[in-house]
Amino acid sequence: MNRWTSSLLAAAAMLVLASCTSAPPPAPLPPPETPVAPPPVAIAPPQPKDHCGMAEAQGFVGKLRTELPAPVDPTRWRVACTTCPVTMDFRPDRLNILFDAGTGTVKEVKCG
């Protein structure tokens, strides 16, 4: 065998051996990112509609019922003690002014 033949056989053997080896395994994929939920949106509770002037009447709370403006309009205002019986009809345009029967101090104002 001459030098060229032995070189050729050696090159062929290297090709055969190179074709038998397997490719390296692919690199592992990074773990999937955990989805992050957006922060909750703060929603303000709905404010009750003020059909009776309740916002303006909040200044009466803590005052004596005798300090209420006179004359009281009975078609729009109901002045009653917190323990007094009143009708259960609901009128969103009526202002209820509730006072403590013992002290006469206004405790609450609300529509209805």
mmCIF file of C-alpha atoms in Angstrom, residues 57-65 67-68 97-100 103-109:
data_model
loop_
_atom_site.group_PDB
_atom_site.id
_atom_site.type_symbol
_atom_site.label_atom_id
_atom_site.label_comp_id
_atom_site.label_asym_id
_atom_site.label_seq_id
_atom_site.Cartn_x
_atom_site.Cartn_y
_atom_site.Cartn_z
ATOM 1 C CA ALA A 57 -77.725 69.107 55.619
ATOM 2 C CA GLN A 58 -74.710 67.246 57.087
ATOM 3 C CA GLY A 59 -73.979 70.451 58.984
ATOM 4 C CA PHE A 60 -77.078 69.807 61.134
ATOM 5 C CA VAL A 61 -75.547 66.666 62.691
ATOM 6 C CA GLY A 62 -74.490 67.396 66.244
ATOM 7 C CA LYS A 63 -76.676 70.500 66.570
ATOM 8 C CA LEU A 64 -79.917 70.739 68.525
ATOM 9 C CA ARG A 65 -83.104 70.249 66.554
ATOM 10 C CA GLU A 67 -81.353 75.123 65.668
ATOM 11 C CA LEU A 68 -82.858 73.821 62.424
ATOM 12 C CA ILE A 97 -83.454 64.592 59.975
ATOM 13 C CA LEU A 98 -83.244 62.205 62.922
ATOM 14 C CA PHE A 99 -82.535 63.453 66.436
ATOM 15 C CA ASP A 100 -82.056 61.862 69.859
ATOM 16 C CA THR A 103 -81.105 65.328 74.165
ATOM 17 C CA GLY A 104 -82.668 66.797 71.027
ATOM 18 C CA THR A 105 -79.313 66.478 69.214
ATOM 19 C CA VAL A 106 -79.450 65.660 65.490
ATOM 20 C CA LYS A 107 -77.825 62.242 65.003
ATOM 21 C CA GLU A 108 -78.334 61.554 61.287
ATOM 22 C CA VAL A 109 -79.541 63.060 58.035
#
